[in-house]
Amino acid sequence: MNQQTTKRRPVKLLSEDTVRRIAAGEVITRPAAAVKELVENSLDAGATEIKVEVKTGGKNLIKVSDNGIGMTREDVRLAVARHATSKLEAIDDLKGISSFGFRGEALAAIAAVSRLTIETNTDDAGPGTRLEVEGGDIREIGETAHPLGTTVTARTLFFNLMPRRSFLKSDNYELKLVAETVKNYAAAYPETGFELVSGGRILLRLPGCKQLKERLKELYDRQTVESFIELKVDNPLLSVSGFLAEPTQARRFYDVQAVYFNHRPVRSRVVVRAVYDGYGPVLGDRTPNFLLFIETNPSRLDVNIHPTKQEVRFADERFLFDFISEAVRKALGIRRSEQTGVDEFLYQHGLETGEGAGVQGFWQVHNSYILAQVTSGYVIVDQHAAHERILFEEVTSRRKQVSSQGLLFPVTVELSPDQFAAYERIGKRLAQMGIETKVFSGRTVVVETVPAGSYMGKAEIREFFAELASVSSGRAVPEIELAKLVACKGAIKAGQWLSQPEMESLINRLFACQEPHFCPHGRPAIIKITLEELNRKFGRT
Ligand code: ADP
Ligand code: MG
């Protein structure tokens, strides 16, 4: 970025309230994410009946009622506070945070970005408690009549986080995601009764039942479920059970591909790949239906790699891959084929294989701009400016140390006297921004890590030090200039191809930014074209 054209913008501290909303928007990204958290809480509370009610795909109303253990007045008050949980008692339990994701932040997050009401009772006699929260602030607390259990109602999601709200898809699409979420849990808890109501219409009514297969028949195509092959394998580290489609029953599109760790639905690319690997070439270009329940000691799992806890990482992913693919082969009676070379290569390089349809929501234009549809039109995002903004806010956020990623090959740079002087002046600040360095000898510096999620290679690291010398005015290197430089050098460049998940992640992170509209130098990062504008240009109005 050209320093001469840089516009100075005043530095402002984010208000407590803004920080709270932004953080909440990272956990609760859309109605289905709120439904997921609320249903999980109901299950944790031992509910045997859970009813989910939504209006307009959950945008205007999400209501989850259960007959679980309920909360006392004091519990409810605490439950909406950040980092309040009843699920970790001793400090030893802290590993539970990473294993089950009990971080006590879901209710607080929903409360921060909606108008929330909780009605609850710890028994069937006597009055219960009613609590009203708006944008995170408790408005009212009092008594109400409610049977044993809890009803949480979230209205007008993101009313105070407009960029997120405008990014939601159509009501139907959001409803589809909500329904998928409910189905995912219903498939894991057949004994629990579930109901899903949308705009007053009952979409699912699933009484509790004893047999998993019975429940699955209610959720998915009957014939598909009847032809399922059962899988069950135990090992001291893992036990896997579930159902797989007969290879000949695999079709062009699948109905269900669900993976559960300890009964929580998760996204696990490793497991999906392992399943495909297990089927091998018999699949051709078809996709199989499957549901896999993986049980393991929670200490072997890390669910917190993703703010929404949907992704999970197993302690030894290689082992997991081999174990699952072998289990699938055994269940299907397939011998290991010689022909796994390509899959193996793709897997090891973290590349996509044919996982079926994940969402075709973004388009990249000239490998530089991302187009995405929003409710009132479409937006064009400059990928470099957007990523610069994201990195800049990460680096300047004082909430945490920026996480770093190790370079496969540490980069050694020989600095000029000017550059070395600037490097020495910034000292520890570089490490706090995710760039860990060591002086090798004389003016030779070895760079070992770069900020996580950045695209800093050898060339960018050299540029970084070269420009560092020029932004250091006199003796000090201003904090903001340093942050801009890290962001600029670490950001994806124009001209770089991005996959759908990369685009999705970039846009999601951009929308969680305090100032998503501009890069740190003040150039626009997003341009919005409204449907009205298009209609006008095409002479439709
Ligand atoms: P976590 O589930 O990680 O503990 P949450 O923010 O989701 O965090 O919930 C906070 C606390 O509120 C829970 O630990 C639990 O004590 C209480 N709670 C939330 N939902 C319910 C519910 N449906 N029934 C009973 N207690 C609940
Ligand atoms: Mg929870």
XYZ file of C-alpha atoms and ligand atoms in Angstrom:
569
model
C 0.000 0.000 0.000
C 1.366 3.379 -0.921
C 2.224 5.306 2.202
C 1.922 8.728 0.567
C -1.764 8.280 -0.169
C -2.603 6.974 3.286
C -5.398 8.953 4.879
C -5.089 9.434 8.592
C -8.115 8.264 10.481
C -8.562 8.959 14.166
C -8.035 5.967 16.437
C -11.039 5.221 18.580
C -11.510 2.772 21.401
C -14.427 0.430 20.826
C -17.145 0.751 23.398
C -17.819 -2.180 25.705
C -21.175 -2.640 24.043
C -19.737 -2.771 20.525
C -17.137 -5.318 21.552
C -19.867 -7.441 23.090
C -21.988 -7.337 19.939
C -19.104 -8.131 17.636
C -18.022 -11.074 19.770
C -21.613 -12.290 19.915
C -21.931 -12.066 16.140
C -19.024 -14.455 15.802
C -20.739 -17.098 17.924
C -24.274 -16.559 16.703
C -23.923 -16.107 12.982
C -27.517 -16.815 11.948
C -30.838 -18.146 13.289
C -29.781 -21.788 12.921
C -26.741 -21.120 15.113
C -28.989 -19.783 17.875
C -31.307 -22.773 17.512
C -28.339 -25.108 17.803
C -27.192 -23.532 21.054
C -30.677 -23.445 22.557
C -31.418 -27.061 21.647
C -28.065 -28.112 23.101
C -28.920 -26.332 26.331
C -32.285 -28.092 26.480
C -30.605 -31.458 25.984
C -28.022 -30.586 28.640
C -30.921 -29.777 30.971
C -32.186 -33.333 30.513
C -35.280 -32.434 28.500
C -37.345 -35.258 27.026
C -39.509 -32.883 24.976
C -38.133 -29.986 22.952
C -40.195 -27.636 20.847
C -38.648 -25.206 18.409
C -40.792 -22.453 16.975
C -39.635 -19.906 14.408
C -41.075 -17.099 12.321
C -39.517 -15.771 9.090
C -36.780 -18.392 9.185
C -35.905 -17.362 12.724
C -35.122 -13.743 11.846
C -38.052 -12.368 13.794
C -38.714 -15.143 16.271
C -36.926 -18.161 17.687
C -38.582 -19.910 20.589
C -37.260 -23.078 22.179
C -39.211 -24.723 24.995
C -38.184 -27.735 26.991
C -39.225 -29.779 30.002
C -35.719 -29.933 31.438
C -34.588 -29.094 34.972
C -35.252 -25.372 34.639
C -33.464 -22.524 36.381
C -33.881 -20.625 39.626
C -34.159 -16.846 39.610
C -30.481 -16.541 40.432
C -29.522 -19.086 37.709
C -31.366 -17.129 35.026
C -29.738 -13.881 35.991
C -26.323 -15.523 35.762
C -27.082 -17.512 32.635
C -27.236 -14.393 30.452
C -23.940 -13.075 31.798
C -20.900 -13.812 29.688
C -18.822 -16.806 30.767
C -21.501 -18.100 33.125
C -21.980 -21.845 33.036
C -23.243 -24.425 35.458
C -21.416 -27.161 33.638
C -17.875 -26.736 34.902
C -17.469 -27.011 38.588
C -13.845 -27.389 39.483
C -10.820 -25.899 37.831
C -9.991 -29.448 36.690
C -13.042 -29.221 34.587
C -11.402 -26.579 32.475
C -10.528 -29.194 29.935
C -14.267 -29.581 29.519
C -14.199 -26.172 27.914
C -12.209 -27.466 25.040
C -13.928 -30.813 24.926
C -17.619 -29.969 25.041
C -17.438 -26.303 24.374
C -19.112 -25.304 27.627
C -17.945 -21.757 27.589
C -21.014 -20.215 29.064
C -21.254 -17.767 26.217
C -24.112 -18.946 24.030
C -27.015 -17.456 25.962
C -25.084 -14.265 26.581
C -24.308 -14.034 22.873
C -27.930 -14.542 21.829
C -28.970 -12.010 24.476
C -26.464 -9.485 23.119
C -27.887 -9.529 19.598
C -31.631 -9.996 20.149
C -34.562 -9.165 22.350
C -34.527 -12.175 24.636
C -37.038 -13.536 27.094
C -36.435 -16.512 29.362
C -39.298 -18.142 31.206
C -38.395 -21.003 33.463
C -39.393 -23.035 36.479
C -37.574 -25.632 38.560
C -40.767 -27.461 39.483
C -44.370 -27.796 38.408
C -45.761 -26.056 41.468
C -45.368 -22.395 42.309
C -44.386 -19.497 40.106
C -41.398 -19.513 37.818
C -39.143 -16.708 36.683
C -39.384 -14.424 33.698
C -36.383 -12.425 32.531
C -36.263 -9.912 29.711
C -33.015 -8.819 28.114
C -32.491 -6.395 25.257
C -29.161 -6.194 23.500
C -27.538 -7.755 26.552
C -29.064 -5.504 29.218
C -31.518 -6.953 31.707
C -34.787 -5.002 31.345
C -37.062 -6.853 33.687
C -37.082 -9.809 36.045
C -40.184 -11.125 37.748
C -42.497 -14.038 38.322
C -44.475 -15.928 35.739
C -46.486 -19.108 35.395
C -44.444 -21.747 33.605
C -44.372 -25.530 33.980
C -41.136 -27.336 34.899
C -38.604 -26.483 32.221
C -37.495 -23.498 30.213
C -38.694 -21.403 27.294
C -36.211 -19.108 25.620
C -37.563 -16.621 23.079
C -35.247 -14.541 20.912
C -36.913 -11.818 18.847
C -35.497 -9.715 15.971
C -32.097 -11.319 15.799
C -29.288 -8.845 15.018
C -31.576 -5.819 15.457
C -28.453 -4.094 16.748
C -25.950 -5.674 14.352
C -27.275 -4.583 10.967
C -24.406 -5.820 8.765
C -25.119 -9.339 10.002
C -28.840 -9.020 9.618
C -28.598 -7.772 6.057
C -26.357 -10.691 5.263
C -28.954 -13.291 6.190
C -30.455 -15.176 3.281
C -34.136 -15.555 2.430
C -36.577 -16.703 5.104
C -36.907 -20.037 3.334
C -33.205 -20.618 3.229
C -32.730 -19.710 6.889
C -35.654 -21.980 7.752
C -34.023 -24.812 5.838
C -30.879 -24.420 7.965
C -32.962 -24.319 11.149
C -34.780 -27.494 10.115
C -31.478 -29.203 9.308
C -30.182 -28.277 12.740
C -33.239 -29.687 14.476
C -33.055 -32.851 12.360
C -29.387 -33.277 13.189
C -30.126 -33.317 16.906
C -33.274 -35.400 16.496
C -31.185 -38.065 14.762
C -28.799 -38.225 17.711
C -31.437 -38.248 20.450
C -34.214 -40.627 19.328
C -35.615 -40.882 22.840
C -36.258 -37.156 23.018
C -39.436 -35.808 21.460
C -38.876 -32.923 19.007
C -41.256 -30.529 17.359
C -40.531 -27.836 14.799
C -43.105 -25.174 14.031
C -42.646 -22.425 11.463
C -45.073 -19.532 11.222
C -47.672 -21.620 13.071
C -47.261 -24.626 10.747
C -45.955 -27.908 12.204
C -43.010 -29.031 10.089
C -41.771 -31.876 12.257
C -43.435 -33.773 15.042
C -41.254 -36.552 16.380
C -42.387 -38.401 19.477
C -39.586 -39.982 21.490
C -38.867 -43.563 20.393
C -36.631 -46.424 21.417
C -35.073 -47.351 18.088
C -32.713 -45.049 16.237
C -33.852 -46.527 12.919
C -37.457 -45.600 13.680
C -36.423 -42.010 14.254
C -34.330 -41.940 11.093
C -37.315 -43.126 9.043
C -39.224 -40.078 10.241
C -36.379 -37.802 9.252
C -35.166 -39.161 5.955
C -36.375 -41.123 2.976
C -37.827 -44.415 4.280
C -36.270 -46.584 1.601
C -32.853 -45.061 2.094
C -33.026 -45.814 5.793
C -34.297 -49.355 5.267
C -31.356 -50.191 3.046
C -28.791 -48.731 5.470
C -25.889 -50.942 6.459
C -25.026 -50.853 10.118
C -21.513 -50.099 11.264
C -20.065 -50.660 14.702
C -16.406 -50.752 15.687
C -14.737 -50.298 19.036
C -11.206 -49.462 19.907
C -9.703 -48.251 23.194
C -9.464 -44.727 21.729
C -12.610 -44.514 19.671
C -15.877 -46.198 19.147
C -17.803 -45.647 15.966
C -21.334 -46.668 15.184
C -23.883 -45.604 12.640
C -25.359 -46.309 9.255
C -24.058 -46.227 5.701
C -25.777 -46.348 2.330
C -25.368 -49.507 0.315
C -22.884 -48.545 -2.424
C -25.464 -49.277 -5.151
C -27.946 -46.979 -3.352
C -25.648 -43.991 -3.480
C -27.109 -41.288 -5.706
C -25.992 -38.087 -7.330
C -27.069 -36.066 -4.267
C -27.231 -37.162 -0.703
C -29.986 -36.669 1.866
C -27.850 -36.880 4.920
C -24.156 -36.933 5.725
C -23.941 -36.437 9.447
C -21.001 -36.795 11.801
C -21.317 -36.690 15.572
C -18.646 -36.561 18.200
C -19.973 -37.600 21.588
C -23.476 -37.010 20.276
C -22.874 -33.446 19.161
C -23.273 -32.847 15.422
C -20.064 -31.425 14.006
C -18.446 -30.695 10.692
C -15.424 -32.874 10.150
C -13.819 -32.892 6.757
C -11.448 -35.617 7.855
C -14.289 -37.960 8.703
C -16.168 -37.212 5.476
C -13.031 -37.864 3.454
C -12.353 -41.044 5.359
C -15.842 -42.299 4.523
C -15.333 -41.611 0.802
C -11.953 -43.261 1.039
C -13.618 -46.289 2.602
C -16.113 -46.596 -0.258
C -13.318 -46.132 -2.764
C -13.924 -46.237 -6.538
C -17.307 -48.036 -6.281
C -18.942 -44.658 -5.727
C -17.910 -43.117 -9.017
C -19.254 -39.574 -8.927
C -22.125 -40.422 -6.612
C -22.458 -39.443 -2.969
C -23.476 -41.760 -0.136
C -25.860 -41.135 2.758
C -24.390 -41.811 6.152
C -24.637 -41.046 9.848
C -21.649 -41.729 12.063
C -21.536 -41.467 15.832
C -18.013 -41.266 17.149
C -17.532 -41.586 20.882
C -14.214 -40.780 22.467
C -12.697 -39.402 25.602
C -13.459 -35.665 25.492
C -9.892 -34.810 26.344
C -8.943 -36.017 22.862
C -11.168 -33.433 21.205
C -10.859 -29.755 20.618
C -14.141 -28.132 19.654
C -13.042 -24.585 20.168
C -11.102 -24.146 16.973
C -14.243 -22.580 15.528
C -16.216 -19.869 17.364
C -19.470 -21.642 16.603
C -18.096 -24.973 17.830
C -19.238 -26.706 14.663
C -15.852 -27.938 13.721
C -13.952 -30.368 15.779
C -10.378 -31.505 15.794
C -9.309 -34.904 17.025
C -5.978 -35.307 18.773
C -4.634 -37.546 16.015
C -6.414 -36.813 12.750
C -4.340 -39.278 10.769
C -5.373 -42.084 13.063
C -8.994 -40.972 12.865
C -8.896 -41.016 9.074
C -7.443 -44.516 8.902
C -9.764 -45.834 11.572
C -12.947 -44.543 9.932
C -12.022 -45.508 6.412
C -11.140 -49.025 7.558
C -14.393 -49.268 9.541
C -16.377 -48.242 6.449
C -14.562 -50.752 4.252
C -15.233 -53.539 6.737
C -18.902 -52.673 7.097
C -19.338 -52.632 3.318
C -17.217 -55.711 2.782
C -14.813 -53.869 0.478
C -11.160 -54.841 0.237
C -8.603 -52.071 0.309
C -8.053 -51.025 -3.278
C -4.747 -50.085 -4.790
C -6.264 -47.024 -6.290
C -6.257 -44.568 -3.386
C -3.218 -42.614 -4.510
C -5.064 -39.507 -5.676
C -7.360 -39.280 -2.667
C -4.406 -39.721 -0.401
C -2.578 -36.872 -2.086
C -5.600 -34.554 -1.899
C -6.145 -35.415 1.724
C -2.580 -34.819 2.722
C -2.593 -31.462 1.013
C -5.825 -30.460 2.628
C -7.576 -30.154 -0.730
C -11.245 -30.675 -1.428
C -12.440 -34.006 -2.725
C -15.939 -34.750 -3.932
C -17.778 -34.104 -0.703
C -21.014 -33.396 -2.458
C -22.886 -30.155 -2.806
C -21.363 -27.851 1.348
C -23.080 -23.825 -0.611
C -22.566 -21.991 -4.063
C -23.072 -18.604 -2.495
C -20.074 -16.593 -3.687
C -18.446 -15.729 -6.968
C -14.935 -14.551 -7.475
C -14.349 -12.068 -10.272
C -10.881 -11.804 -11.833
C -9.484 -13.548 -8.746
C -9.785 -10.213 -6.964
C -13.359 -9.398 -6.084
C -15.995 -11.474 -4.352
C -19.643 -11.111 -5.285
C -22.291 -12.153 -2.795
C -26.025 -11.785 -2.745
C -27.579 -9.967 0.202
C -31.245 -9.420 0.947
C -31.541 -6.083 -0.794
C -29.167 -6.618 -3.711
C -25.569 -7.729 -3.864
C -22.208 -6.728 -2.494
C -18.799 -6.628 -4.113
C -15.933 -7.219 -1.747
C -12.335 -6.341 -2.520
C -10.572 -9.435 -1.206
C -7.292 -7.695 -0.368
C -8.911 -4.717 1.338
C -11.275 -7.022 3.228
C -8.512 -9.241 4.499
C -6.423 -6.215 5.418
C -9.305 -4.924 7.533
C -9.738 -8.302 9.261
C -6.036 -8.653 10.075
C -5.799 -5.026 11.152
C -8.610 -5.410 13.665
C -7.173 -8.673 14.946
C -3.764 -7.144 15.416
C -5.025 -3.984 17.125
C -7.537 -5.778 19.343
C -6.227 -5.719 22.861
C -8.440 -8.509 23.971
C -5.972 -11.177 23.131
C -2.578 -12.077 21.867
C -2.814 -12.644 18.101
C -2.468 -16.345 17.365
C 0.328 -17.299 15.061
C 0.999 -20.001 12.533
C 4.406 -21.581 12.165
C 6.161 -21.279 8.818
C 7.062 -24.616 7.298
C 10.437 -23.131 6.417
C 11.467 -20.267 8.688
C 12.463 -17.236 6.633
C 15.900 -15.721 7.139
C 16.358 -12.067 6.223
C 19.462 -9.954 6.219
C 18.434 -6.476 7.413
C 20.014 -3.164 6.514
C 21.250 -1.044 9.458
C 18.097 1.126 9.194
C 15.814 -1.868 9.078
C 17.589 -3.541 11.968
C 17.291 -0.398 14.092
C 13.547 -0.269 13.422
C 13.264 -3.994 14.185
C 14.988 -3.527 17.525
C 12.738 -0.597 18.383
C 9.515 -2.579 18.004
C 10.864 -5.428 20.103
C 8.189 -7.597 21.703
C 5.335 -5.957 19.868
C 6.014 -8.064 16.802
C 5.538 -11.317 18.722
C 2.292 -9.980 20.209
C 1.089 -9.517 16.650
C 1.831 -13.141 15.812
C 5.252 -12.645 14.198
C 7.886 -14.517 16.176
C 11.480 -13.756 15.292
C 14.995 -14.487 16.483
C 18.238 -12.680 15.805
C 20.471 -15.215 14.144
C 23.699 -13.252 14.063
C 24.660 -9.689 13.344
C 21.719 -8.209 11.393
C 20.300 -11.540 10.279
C 16.808 -12.231 11.595
C 14.913 -15.512 11.404
C 11.106 -15.248 11.138
C 9.439 -18.333 12.562
C 5.742 -17.528 12.660
C 3.279 -15.191 10.968
C -0.202 -14.170 12.162
C -2.648 -17.081 11.839
C -4.686 -16.918 8.655
C -2.280 -14.519 6.952
C -0.588 -15.052 3.614
C 2.897 -13.928 4.491
C 5.638 -15.642 2.555
C 9.265 -14.865 2.039
C 8.651 -11.973 -0.354
C 6.104 -10.324 1.931
C 8.383 -10.692 4.945
C 11.185 -8.916 3.084
C 8.806 -6.140 2.049
C 7.633 -5.895 5.622
C 11.090 -5.109 6.948
C 11.874 -2.771 4.079
C 8.732 -0.718 4.735
C 9.136 -0.943 8.488
C 12.213 1.245 8.231
C 10.292 3.883 6.298
C 7.288 4.067 8.657
C 9.404 4.396 11.767
C 9.483 8.126 12.302
C 12.463 9.150 14.338
C 12.756 6.845 17.315
C 9.354 5.234 17.622
C 7.303 3.061 15.310
C 3.681 4.122 15.758
C 1.457 1.246 16.818
C -1.110 1.901 14.107
C 1.487 2.062 11.336
C 2.909 -1.241 12.515
C -0.546 -2.815 12.534
C -1.313 -1.504 9.057
C 1.911 -2.906 7.769
C 1.312 -6.349 9.258
C -2.226 -6.307 7.832
C -1.107 -5.136 4.414
C 1.669 -7.679 4.052
C -0.350 -10.535 5.493
C -3.501 -9.985 3.434
C -4.528 -12.090 0.446
C -3.445 -10.366 -2.719
C -5.584 -9.412 -5.636
C -5.146 -12.135 -8.229
C -5.291 -15.038 -5.847
C -7.915 -17.696 -6.457
C -10.088 -18.516 -3.442
C -12.202 -21.592 -2.734
C -15.828 -21.298 -1.613
C -14.980 -21.998 2.054
C -12.203 -19.418 1.917
C -14.571 -16.815 0.498
C -17.218 -17.692 3.048
C -14.794 -17.417 5.916
C -13.395 -14.129 4.627
C -16.849 -12.581 4.303
C -17.984 -13.865 7.692
C -14.901 -12.456 9.354
C -15.258 -9.167 7.510
C -18.808 -8.779 8.708
C -17.694 -9.355 12.270
C -15.375 -6.357 11.977
C -16.009 -3.066 13.684
C -15.595 -1.159 10.429
C -16.133 -3.667 7.624
C -16.593 -0.997 4.985
C -13.038 0.268 4.713
C -9.529 -1.118 4.684
C -7.172 0.384 7.294
C -5.950 2.886 4.685
C -9.456 4.135 4.109
C -10.155 2.483 0.756
C -13.569 0.817 0.432
C -13.659 -2.909 1.172
C -17.308 -3.415 0.267
C -19.499 -1.839 -2.362
C -23.183 -2.495 -2.230
C -25.414 -2.497 -5.277
C -29.080 -2.463 -4.440
C -31.734 -4.259 -6.373
C -33.375 -0.877 -6.905
C -30.261 0.379 -8.626
C -30.189 -2.637 -10.906
C -33.866 -2.299 -11.681
C -33.371 1.341 -12.526
C -30.418 0.649 -14.799
C -32.369 -1.992 -16.656
C -35.330 0.317 -16.987
C -37.614 -1.813 -14.865
C -38.893 1.070 -12.772
P -23.087 -23.384 28.520
O -24.122 -24.247 27.835
O -21.772 -23.409 27.844
O -23.036 -23.618 30.003
P -24.895 -21.235 27.881
O -24.691 -19.771 27.726
O -25.433 -21.977 26.709
O -23.537 -21.863 28.347
O -25.830 -21.465 29.118
C -25.487 -20.907 30.362
C -26.127 -21.653 31.515
O -27.525 -21.411 31.532
C -25.991 -23.160 31.440
O -24.782 -23.611 31.997
C -27.201 -23.626 32.243
O -26.921 -23.630 33.605
C -28.219 -22.537 32.003
N -29.213 -22.919 30.980
C -29.240 -22.479 29.696
N -30.289 -23.000 29.037
C -30.947 -23.807 29.900
C -32.118 -24.637 29.811
N -32.819 -24.749 28.670
N -32.495 -25.305 30.934
C -31.797 -25.191 32.095
N -30.683 -24.439 32.235
C -30.256 -23.748 31.163
Mg -24.863 -23.996 25.982
